[in-house]
């Protein structure tokens, strides 16, 4: 009998695998597996769970059908009341079921298509322990003995409490088995609390936050790639943006709310969509202003990397060799050369400011910005035989040596330019046709020209040879110093310009013989050089006649320059090839410097060292150091044949000189091996002695 | 638009510049002068690096922000200009 039953139970196992349970209304109430059924035999010794009991062949359950064993098996499952019911049903009901539907033994794995009706019902109560009380009458023979025994027992029970023989001890009841429940979400949202994210969330005003929401909605709708922005369906869209914003605000519980909506996630990328989307991306990025700035900065960084040694030399920093670069044999000699201290002073070329736009123009003037000493304005123009060509102004920055960041085309050749000190971005420009203009270099486009004298009634007709910004005392207050623009032209006028709202007005004076150059001082005294070689001292207050006249040069004066360190000393250069050193109150030149019979185009003092000045001749540059020699120039640097050098400028704070030529290039030279006179007057004892001799 | 294109061409033509990459906000390169494998490698790595750098800078002071990143290695220098919606990456070998 047991053998047949065992056989049947094995068949039951096959049936049970594909079991489906329907209740009276026909609904499928099949219990789902909570965990994946693990086919290990090891869990036999553990408490059997519902699944194991239902779906596993455990020998402990289906052992035999003898009553004692039945009891023992039931006892083991006594805590699972509902299970016992089902178990018993199986034992009782499935057997008759199987007798009606014979199963072929050995058919494994094939689900049976028939539906079985299983009726669950409660069984009779089984008694496990029955201790019934014995009743005897009081008149029985051993009633006393029983009473005695009862009394002893009652005492014993009452004495039990405080007695040492008995201890109160508790033992733990059976702990119900814990249920392991797993959940899965489709949405993966996480964030990290960073200090800046908190700051951003709280510092954004509410209006902006809404804009950000709508922006994010657009973003979510248009890019359906990321998992947390994958709610693309319309029904879920508001919730998606809701939880997106709240992610950033760290309200985590709201993320839970969002998962309740009915959303569809699109984690698949459409290949066509992808290609189309990157095109407008690129366009949008390239046109944005931030990208313009990024490219600007990037170009500067790259150029700085390329020119790092040259710029270090310019700034007077020690040039360090890059430890990772390969050493080339030519460099070795270069390095040993530097170690020799007693070398002759030379000009070493560092770099050249040149760009395709400037080729073909000749450089006429250069000026440093007063506020930002890294910005250089260069004026280009040429007028061969009185025929001027359209000119150009370029603003170069030391941060980008290969491309000028501001280029302003002019209608005529530029002859001179200067930056203002009170408005550091204003650049005054004088041109060959007599017009004076002011440019605002902060603006990069054609609106940079903020004033032009072409419409002014009293404008010049002759070339403007110099424009200067002078600080002048206002007559009424006497305290303030306002800057005025003064221009000197070839028609003999020195004009003061008043900048009106949209133009110029000039206060002119003194038509005289042609003026060529002029230079001004704070005290209102200025010196004019004329075409006929005379030097005149004049005053701003007295505009009718000269105060003094210095001895003449035989030929036109080309340039006058005040010494930056001595307030009454100036240099003049002229076409006769001489450079004269003057003191303000002496009518004869103190010193005269001649080297070559050639037109001296310009002479400039060095702002760093008080005995050094440079002069530019057509074919070479001379640098004079008066502390070394007053007879000969210290350095003579020749230009390439065919090239005319036309402009000269010193760089403040750096031992360098800039030379502009007729090819449109500005070359920066470093003054090497000069004894650096720090420019303090203390060091300079010899100079006044020379003057007073 | 022409200015920007011109500037980009100038950048690409400077001495020592090995390549230029523009990466959009999702880490996908949208314009590059290098080959695809190198480009995607740089784009992926630098995107996470600059996010980390920006996070570090702003954690110290939330009012501050990252403007430029330069990584100098033995053989080259990687220059990154980070913005909210793109990265401009240039790889240069300055000692060439």
CSV table of C-alpha atoms in Angstrom, one decimal, chain A residues 27 33 63 147 364 389 423 431:
chain,number,residue,atom,x,y,z
A,27,UNK,CA,-10.4,34.0,-11.5
A,33,UNK,CA,6.6,32.3,-6.7
A,63,UNK,CA,7.2,9.2,3.5
A,147,UNK,CA,-7.6,15.8,50.0
A,364,UNK,CA,53.7,104.9,-39.2
A,389,UNK,CA,46.2,104.8,-49.4
A,423,UNK,CA,39.4,106.9,-20.9
A,431,UNK,CA,45.3,110.8,-40.6
